[in-house]
PDB file of C-alpha atoms in Angstrom:
ATOM      1  CA  GLU A   1     112.672  22.127 -61.665  1.00 95.00           C
ATOM      2  CA  VAL A   2     110.087  21.108 -64.248  1.00 96.00           C
ATOM      3  CA  GLN A   3     106.611  20.788 -62.768  1.00 97.00           C
ATOM      4  CA  LEU A   4     103.384  19.759 -64.483  1.00 98.00           C
ATOM      5  CA  LEU A   5     100.241  19.983 -62.398  1.00 98.00           C
ATOM      6  CA  GLU A   6      97.024  18.557 -63.827  1.00 98.00           C
ATOM      7  CA  SER A   7      93.552  19.471 -62.624  1.00 97.00           C
ATOM      8  CA  GLY A   8      89.940  19.168 -63.712  1.00 97.00           C
ATOM      9  CA  GLY A   9      89.370  15.439 -63.374  1.00 97.00           C
ATOM     10  CA  GLY A  10      86.356  13.956 -61.681  1.00 97.00           C
ATOM     11  CA  LEU A  11      83.207  11.902 -62.080  1.00 98.00           C
ATOM     12  CA  VAL A  12      81.077  12.616 -65.129  1.00 98.00           C
ATOM     13  CA  GLN A  13      78.122  10.857 -66.708  1.00 97.00           C
ATOM     14  CA  PRO A  14      78.369   9.247 -70.143  1.00 97.00           C
ATOM     15  CA  GLY A  15      77.865  11.884 -72.803  1.00 98.00           C
ATOM     16  CA  GLY A  16      79.125  14.617 -70.515  1.00 98.00           C
ATOM     17  CA  SER A  17      82.088  16.967 -70.786  1.00 98.00           C
ATOM     18  CA  LEU A  18      85.190  17.827 -68.788  1.00 98.00           C
ATOM     19  CA  ARG A  19      88.074  20.227 -69.310  1.00 98.00           C
ATOM     20  CA  LEU A  20      91.477  19.205 -68.021  1.00 98.00           C
ATOM     21  CA  SER A  21      94.197  21.747 -67.344  1.00 98.00           C
ATOM     22  CA  CYS A  22      97.940  21.356 -66.887  1.00 98.00           C
ATOM     23  CA  ALA A  23      99.878  24.182 -65.272  1.00 98.00           C
ATOM     24  CA  ALA A  24     103.521  24.109 -66.300  1.00 98.00           C
ATOM     25  CA  SER A  25     106.511  25.672 -64.578  1.00 97.00           C
ATOM     26  CA  GLY A  26     110.277  25.373 -64.456  1.00 97.00           C
ATOM     27  CA  PHE A  27     110.828  25.583 -68.214  1.00 96.00           C
ATOM     28  CA  THR A  28     110.009  27.838 -71.179  1.00 97.00           C
ATOM     29  CA  PHE A  29     106.562  26.409 -71.893  1.00 97.00           C
ATOM     30  CA  ARG A  30     106.125  28.085 -75.289  1.00 96.00           C
ATOM     31  CA  SER A  31     109.237  26.326 -76.633  1.00 96.00           C
ATOM     32  CA  TYR A  32     108.093  22.740 -76.197  1.00 96.00           C
ATOM     33  CA  ALA A  33     105.480  20.413 -77.644  1.00 96.00           C
ATOM     34  CA  MET A  34     103.038  19.007 -75.109  1.00 97.00           C
ATOM     35  CA  THR A  35     101.118  15.761 -74.886  1.00 97.00           C
ATOM     36  CA  TRP A  36      98.250  14.082 -73.030  1.00 98.00           C
ATOM     37  CA  VAL A  37      98.573  10.386 -72.208  1.00 98.00           C
ATOM     38  CA  ARG A  38      95.996   8.295 -70.367  1.00 98.00           C
ATOM     39  CA  GLN A  39      96.075   5.046 -68.443  1.00 98.00           C
ATOM     40  CA  ALA A  40      92.961   3.010 -67.781  1.00 98.00           C
ATOM     41  CA  PRO A  41      92.860   1.031 -64.530  1.00 96.00           C
ATOM     42  CA  GLY A  42      95.315  -1.866 -64.716  1.00 95.00           C
ATOM     43  CA  GLU A  43      96.292  -1.059 -68.287  1.00 97.00           C
ATOM     44  CA  GLY A  44      99.290   0.396 -70.087  1.00 97.00           C
ATOM     45  CA  LEU A  45      99.998   3.892 -71.334  1.00 98.00           C
ATOM     46  CA  ASP A  46      97.756   5.158 -74.128  1.00 98.00           C
ATOM     47  CA  TRP A  47      98.591   8.286 -76.122  1.00 97.00           C
ATOM     48  CA  VAL A  48      95.696  10.747 -76.451  1.00 98.00           C
ATOM     49  CA  SER A  49      96.915  13.929 -78.135  1.00 97.00           C
ATOM     50  CA  THR A  50      99.928  16.132 -78.902  1.00 97.00           C
ATOM     51  CA  ILE A  51     100.183  19.846 -79.717  1.00 96.00           C
ATOM     52  CA  ASN A  52     103.104  21.668 -81.270  1.00 95.00           C
ATOM     53  CA  ILE A  53     104.832  24.683 -79.733  1.00 95.00           C
ATOM     54  CA  GLY A  54     102.608  27.341 -81.276  1.00 92.00           C
ATOM     55  CA  GLY A  55      99.383  25.383 -81.079  1.00 93.00           C
ATOM     56  CA  ALA A  56      98.772  25.353 -84.829  1.00 95.00           C
ATOM     57  CA  TYR A  57      99.315  21.625 -85.224  1.00 96.00           C
ATOM     58  CA  THR A  58      97.390  19.076 -83.194  1.00 97.00           C
ATOM     59  CA  TYR A  59      97.342  15.294 -83.320  1.00 96.00           C
ATOM     60  CA  TYR A  60      94.884  12.792 -81.856  1.00 97.00           C
ATOM     61  CA  THR A  61      94.466   9.085 -81.413  1.00 97.00           C
ATOM     62  CA  ASP A  62      91.593   7.794 -83.554  1.00 96.00           C
ATOM     63  CA  SER A  63      89.298   6.985 -80.636  1.00 97.00           C
ATOM     64  CA  VAL A  64      89.077  10.621 -79.490  1.00 98.00           C
ATOM     65  CA  LYS A  65      89.050  12.458 -82.819  1.00 98.00           C
ATOM     66  CA  GLY A  66      86.025  14.734 -83.035  1.00 97.00           C
ATOM     67  CA  ARG A  67      85.377  14.470 -79.270  1.00 98.00           C
ATOM     68  CA  PHE A  68      88.547  15.818 -77.613  1.00 98.00           C
ATOM     69  CA  THR A  69      90.357  19.091 -78.317  1.00 98.00           C
ATOM     70  CA  ILE A  70      93.875  19.895 -77.154  1.00 98.00           C
ATOM     71  CA  SER A  71      94.935  23.506 -76.808  1.00 98.00           C
ATOM     72  CA  ARG A  72      97.493  25.655 -75.033  1.00 98.00           C
ATOM     73  CA  ASP A  73      97.804  29.177 -73.693  1.00 97.00           C
ATOM     74  CA  ASN A  74     101.472  30.092 -73.842  1.00 97.00           C
ATOM     75  CA  SER A  75     100.813  33.343 -71.969  1.00 97.00           C
ATOM     76  CA  LYS A  76      99.506  31.320 -69.020  1.00 97.00           C
ATOM     77  CA  ASN A  77     101.888  28.357 -69.332  1.00 98.00           C
ATOM     78  CA  THR A  78      98.892  26.067 -69.425  1.00 98.00           C
ATOM     79  CA  LEU A  79      97.857  23.058 -71.503  1.00 98.00           C
ATOM     80  CA  TYR A  80      94.235  22.026 -71.871  1.00 98.00           C
ATOM     81  CA  LEU A  81      92.193  19.025 -72.947  1.00 98.00           C
ATOM     82  CA  GLN A  82      88.517  19.616 -73.659  1.00 98.00           C
ATOM     83  CA  MET A  83      86.707  16.278 -73.535  1.00 98.00           C
ATOM     84  CA  ASN A  84      83.173  16.020 -74.919  1.00 98.00           C
ATOM     85  CA  SER A  85      80.792  13.101 -75.486  1.00 98.00           C
ATOM     86  CA  LEU A  86      82.616  11.117 -72.853  1.00 98.00           C
ATOM     87  CA  ARG A  87      82.299   7.338 -72.809  1.00 98.00           C
ATOM     88  CA  ALA A  88      82.911   4.707 -70.155  1.00 97.00           C
ATOM     89  CA  GLU A  89      86.056   3.662 -72.005  1.00 97.00           C
ATOM     90  CA  ASP A  90      87.529   7.142 -71.470  1.00 98.00           C
ATOM     91  CA  THR A  91      87.827   6.346 -67.756  1.00 98.00           C
ATOM     92  CA  ALA A  92      91.523   6.677 -66.917  1.00 98.00           C
ATOM     93  CA  ILE A  93      94.213   8.684 -65.235  1.00 98.00           C
ATOM     94  CA  TYR A  94      95.172  11.497 -67.625  1.00 98.00           C
ATOM     95  CA  TYR A  95      98.802  12.603 -67.604  1.00 98.00           C
ATOM     96  CA  CYS A  96     100.177  15.822 -68.983  1.00 98.00           C
ATOM     97  CA  ALA A  97     103.632  15.379 -70.489  1.00 98.00           C
ATOM     98  CA  LYS A  98     106.350  17.650 -71.830  1.00 97.00           C
ATOM     99  CA  GLY A  99     108.054  16.881 -75.101  1.00 93.00           C
ATOM    100  CA  GLY A 100     110.837  18.495 -77.061  1.00 88.00           C
ATOM    101  CA  LEU A 101     111.076  21.122 -79.734  1.00 86.00           C
ATOM    102  CA  TYR A 102     109.123  19.057 -82.215  1.00 89.00           C
ATOM    103  CA  SER A 103     105.824  17.231 -81.962  1.00 86.00           C
ATOM    104  CA  SER A 104     107.766  14.049 -82.741  1.00 88.00           C
ATOM    105  CA  SER A 105     110.196  14.559 -79.860  1.00 91.00           C
ATOM    106  CA  PRO A 106     109.971  12.023 -77.021  1.00 93.00           C
ATOM    107  CA  ILE A 107     108.291  12.815 -73.735  1.00 96.00           C
ATOM    108  CA  ASP A 108     110.849  13.839 -71.121  1.00 96.00           C
ATOM    109  CA  TYR A 109     108.721  14.912 -68.143  1.00 97.00           C
ATOM    110  CA  TRP A 110     105.400  13.695 -66.745  1.00 98.00           C
ATOM    111  CA  GLY A 111     102.813  15.210 -64.463  1.00 98.00           C
ATOM    112  CA  GLN A 112     101.225  13.327 -61.570  1.00 98.00           C
ATOM    113  CA  GLY A 113      97.944  12.758 -63.380  1.00 98.00           C
ATOM    114  CA  THR A 114      94.272  13.480 -62.809  1.00 98.00           C
ATOM    115  CA  LEU A 115      91.587  10.796 -62.641  1.00 98.00           C
ATOM    116  CA  VAL A 116      88.604  10.919 -64.964  1.00 98.00           C
ATOM    117  CA  THR A 117      85.733   8.544 -64.227  1.00 98.00           C
ATOM    118  CA  VAL A 118      82.869   8.234 -66.712  1.00 98.00           C
ATOM    119  CA  SER A 119      79.955   6.470 -65.097  1.00 97.00           C
ATOM    120  CA  SER A 120      76.249   6.864 -64.480  1.00 95.00           C
TER     121      SER A 120
ATOM    122  CA  GLN B   1     102.997   3.825 -88.223  1.00 86.00           C
ATOM    123  CA  PRO B   2     105.485   1.929 -86.068  1.00 93.00           C
ATOM    124  CA  VAL B   3     104.484  -0.711 -83.548  1.00 95.00           C
ATOM    125  CA  LEU B   4     106.555  -1.362 -80.426  1.00 97.00           C
ATOM    126  CA  THR B   5     106.676  -4.885 -78.999  1.00 97.00           C
ATOM    127  CA  GLN B   6     107.740  -5.644 -75.428  1.00 98.00           C
ATOM    128  CA  SER B   7     107.721  -8.834 -73.382  1.00 97.00           C
ATOM    129  CA  SER B   8     104.952  -8.667 -70.794  1.00 97.00           C
ATOM    130  CA  SER B   9     107.142  -9.640 -67.867  1.00 97.00           C
ATOM    131  CA  ALA B  10     110.719 -10.149 -66.713  1.00 97.00           C
ATOM    132  CA  SER B  11     112.395 -11.023 -63.456  1.00 97.00           C
ATOM    133  CA  ALA B  12     115.884 -10.911 -62.016  1.00 97.00           C
ATOM    134  CA  SER B  13     117.554 -11.158 -58.642  1.00 97.00           C
ATOM    135  CA  LEU B  14     118.524  -8.301 -56.387  1.00 97.00           C
ATOM    136  CA  GLY B  15     122.006  -7.088 -57.304  1.00 97.00           C
ATOM    137  CA  SER B  16     122.017  -8.754 -60.727  1.00 97.00           C
ATOM    138  CA  SER B  17     121.503  -7.221 -64.172  1.00 97.00           C
ATOM    139  CA  VAL B  18     118.556  -7.420 -66.530  1.00 98.00           C
ATOM    140  CA  ARG B  19     118.058  -6.367 -70.135  1.00 98.00           C
ATOM    141  CA  LEU B  20     114.626  -5.336 -71.349  1.00 98.00           C
ATOM    142  CA  THR B  21     113.901  -5.168 -75.075  1.00 98.00           C
ATOM    143  CA  CYS B  22     111.598  -3.053 -77.219  1.00 98.00           C
ATOM    144  CA  THR B  23     111.321  -4.138 -80.849  1.00 97.00           C
ATOM    145  CA  LEU B  24     110.294  -1.818 -83.677  1.00 96.00           C
ATOM    146  CA  THR B  25     108.319  -3.111 -86.639  1.00 94.00           C
ATOM    147  CA  SER B  26     110.036  -3.739 -89.947  1.00 86.00           C
ATOM    148  CA  GLY B  27     110.714  -0.531 -91.831  1.00 89.00           C
ATOM    149  CA  HIS B  28     111.059   1.509 -88.674  1.00 92.00           C
ATOM    150  CA  SER B  29     114.352   0.143 -87.385  1.00 91.00           C
ATOM    151  CA  ASN B  30     116.040   3.570 -87.515  1.00 92.00           C
ATOM    152  CA  TYR B  31     113.520   5.230 -85.174  1.00 94.00           C
ATOM    153  CA  ILE B  32     114.496   6.882 -81.918  1.00 95.00           C
ATOM    154  CA  ILE B  33     112.632   5.575 -78.876  1.00 97.00           C
ATOM    155  CA  ALA B  34     112.312   6.643 -75.262  1.00 97.00           C
ATOM    156  CA  TRP B  35     112.186   4.462 -72.155  1.00 98.00           C
ATOM    157  CA  HIS B  36     109.926   5.295 -69.227  1.00 98.00           C
ATOM    158  CA  GLN B  37     109.624   3.703 -65.787  1.00 98.00           C
ATOM    159  CA  GLN B  38     106.419   3.495 -63.772  1.00 98.00           C
ATOM    160  CA  GLN B  39     106.738   2.352 -60.197  1.00 98.00           C
ATOM    161  CA  PRO B  40     103.586   0.937 -58.553  1.00 97.00           C
ATOM    162  CA  GLY B  41     101.021   3.620 -57.849  1.00 96.00           C
ATOM    163  CA  LYS B  42     103.153   6.405 -59.316  1.00 97.00           C
ATOM    164  CA  ALA B  43     103.245   8.483 -62.466  1.00 98.00           C
ATOM    165  CA  PRO B  44     105.641   7.458 -65.227  1.00 98.00           C
ATOM    166  CA  ARG B  45     109.197   8.774 -65.187  1.00 98.00           C
ATOM    167  CA  TYR B  46     111.352   9.435 -68.237  1.00 98.00           C
ATOM    168  CA  LEU B  47     114.561   7.398 -68.252  1.00 98.00           C
ATOM    169  CA  MET B  48     116.269   8.011 -71.592  1.00 97.00           C
ATOM    170  CA  ASN B  49     115.962   8.381 -75.318  1.00 96.00           C
ATOM    171  CA  LEU B  50     117.824   5.870 -77.462  1.00 96.00           C
ATOM    172  CA  GLU B  51     118.942   6.094 -81.092  1.00 95.00           C
ATOM    173  CA  ASP B  52     119.502   3.313 -83.596  1.00 94.00           C
ATOM    174  CA  SER B  53     123.229   3.908 -83.234  1.00 95.00           C
ATOM    175  CA  GLY B  54     122.996   2.963 -79.555  1.00 95.00           C
ATOM    176  CA  SER B  55     123.623   6.507 -78.424  1.00 96.00           C
ATOM    177  CA  TYR B  56     121.397   7.493 -75.514  1.00 97.00           C
ATOM    178  CA  ASN B  57     120.646  10.515 -73.330  1.00 96.00           C
ATOM    179  CA  LYS B  58     119.343   9.962 -69.823  1.00 97.00           C
ATOM    180  CA  GLY B  59     116.953  12.142 -67.912  1.00 95.00           C
ATOM    181  CA  SER B  60     117.846  14.172 -64.907  1.00 93.00           C
ATOM    182  CA  GLY B  61     118.662  12.073 -61.868  1.00 95.00           C
ATOM    183  CA  VAL B  62     118.542   8.703 -63.606  1.00 97.00           C
ATOM    184  CA  PRO B  63     121.147   6.471 -61.929  1.00 96.00           C
ATOM    185  CA  ASP B  64     124.227   5.260 -63.775  1.00 97.00           C
ATOM    186  CA  ARG B  65     122.889   1.714 -63.366  1.00 97.00           C
ATOM    187  CA  PHE B  66     120.546   2.398 -66.279  1.00 98.00           C
ATOM    188  CA  SER B  67     121.956   2.195 -69.793  1.00 98.00           C
ATOM    189  CA  GLY B  68     120.741   1.732 -73.333  1.00 97.00           C
ATOM    190  CA  SER B  69     121.869  -0.060 -76.473  1.00 97.00           C
ATOM    191  CA  SER B  70     120.518  -0.910 -79.912  1.00 96.00           C
ATOM    192  CA  SER B  71     120.761  -3.757 -82.378  1.00 95.00           C
ATOM    193  CA  GLY B  72     118.820  -3.464 -85.619  1.00 93.00           C
ATOM    194  CA  ALA B  73     115.175  -2.983 -84.716  1.00 95.00           C
ATOM    195  CA  ASP B  74     115.773  -3.818 -81.046  1.00 96.00           C
ATOM    196  CA  ARG B  75     116.189  -1.148 -78.390  1.00 97.00           C
ATOM    197  CA  HIS B  76     117.512  -2.399 -75.080  1.00 98.00           C
ATOM    198  CA  LEU B  77     117.331  -1.046 -71.555  1.00 98.00           C
ATOM    199  CA  THR B  78     119.867  -2.596 -69.204  1.00 98.00           C
ATOM    200  CA  ILE B  79     119.626  -2.185 -65.451  1.00 98.00           C
ATOM    201  CA  SER B  80     122.689  -3.210 -63.482  1.00 97.00           C
ATOM    202  CA  ASN B  81     122.965  -3.927 -59.759  1.00 97.00           C
ATOM    203  CA  LEU B  82     119.202  -4.296 -59.476  1.00 97.00           C
ATOM    204  CA  GLN B  83     117.578  -2.597 -56.510  1.00 97.00           C
ATOM    205  CA  SER B  84     114.170  -3.229 -54.995  1.00 97.00           C
ATOM    206  CA  GLU B  85     112.982   0.162 -56.235  1.00 96.00           C
ATOM    207  CA  ASP B  86     113.622  -0.952 -59.826  1.00 97.00           C
ATOM    208  CA  GLU B  87     110.569  -3.202 -59.575  1.00 98.00           C
ATOM    209  CA  ALA B  88     108.249  -1.372 -61.949  1.00 98.00           C
ATOM    210  CA  ASP B  89     106.621  -1.320 -65.351  1.00 98.00           C
ATOM    211  CA  TYR B  90     108.847  -0.184 -68.199  1.00 98.00           C
ATOM    212  CA  TYR B  91     107.436   1.329 -71.387  1.00 98.00           C
ATOM    213  CA  CYS B  92     109.030   2.312 -74.658  1.00 98.00           C
ATOM    214  CA  GLU B  93     107.692   5.157 -76.788  1.00 97.00           C
ATOM    215  CA  THR B  94     108.188   6.505 -80.285  1.00 96.00           C
ATOM    216  CA  TRP B  95     106.548   8.726 -82.911  1.00 92.00           C
ATOM    217  CA  GLY B  96     105.540   7.973 -86.476  1.00 88.00           C
ATOM    218  CA  SER B  97     102.911   8.995 -89.037  1.00 86.00           C
ATOM    219  CA  ASP B  98     101.663  11.811 -86.781  1.00 92.00           C
ATOM    220  CA  THR B  99     101.036   9.286 -84.002  1.00 93.00           C
ATOM    221  CA  ARG B 100     102.731   8.692 -80.663  1.00 95.00           C
ATOM    222  CA  VAL B 101     103.082   5.010 -79.883  1.00 96.00           C
ATOM    223  CA  PHE B 102     103.744   3.137 -76.660  1.00 97.00           C
ATOM    224  CA  GLY B 103     104.784  -0.442 -76.225  1.00 97.00           C
ATOM    225  CA  GLY B 104     102.595  -2.653 -74.067  1.00 97.00           C
ATOM    226  CA  GLY B 105     105.041  -2.462 -71.185  1.00 98.00           C
ATOM    227  CA  THR B 106     107.241  -4.952 -69.343  1.00 98.00           C
ATOM    228  CA  LYS B 107     106.563  -5.689 -65.693  1.00 98.00           C
ATOM    229  CA  LEU B 108     109.909  -6.195 -63.972  1.00 98.00           C
ATOM    230  CA  THR B 109     109.989  -8.223 -60.775  1.00 97.00           C
ATOM    231  CA  VAL B 110     113.049  -8.055 -58.547  1.00 96.00           C
ATOM    232  CA  LEU B 111     113.471 -11.382 -56.750  1.00 93.00           C
TER     233      LEU B 111
END
């Protein structure tokens, strides 16, 4: 059974940093692209970032470029999202999601999410 | 990059059928999309991916009541024999120009 377990969310002040983790199990982690998606309160799904299977190729939505960094450790079956210079508008539930072989492959599994609140 | 357009809301009666539509922008009508369901207070769930040919592949455990079809730039999700648990937000998703895109979502109400 595919499982994606996010952690690392919490309350942080504007300008602060957080590192989200996603522990994956139930599939061969190193063989699949991975994605972070966020959802602000009462809003729709908003793509944040995607990483390819080896970690060499990364993609970001414009609003987080230069502030967020996606990475993966295939030896630990873990996906990360380093978030710096956080803003109030980054407040959201952050979901880890599994894709397919390619970065362009659709998402086919979702984690339960971790809440990030940016507020003073 | 593609843009996905969805109606903001839909409603249908218990036991009936409903068809939700996701429309791709001009020039992207051959793109594959995915449908996801988000029940209130829960994480999203993958339902299926859907090709321009109308061929679709459902996720594990997705009931037979859910099916997909395509017509030009439109990608449809049909839910038959509506159940109360089908009341949810439905999102379509695709990829283009190194960007993942979601539609705005359709809130389905089961009457």
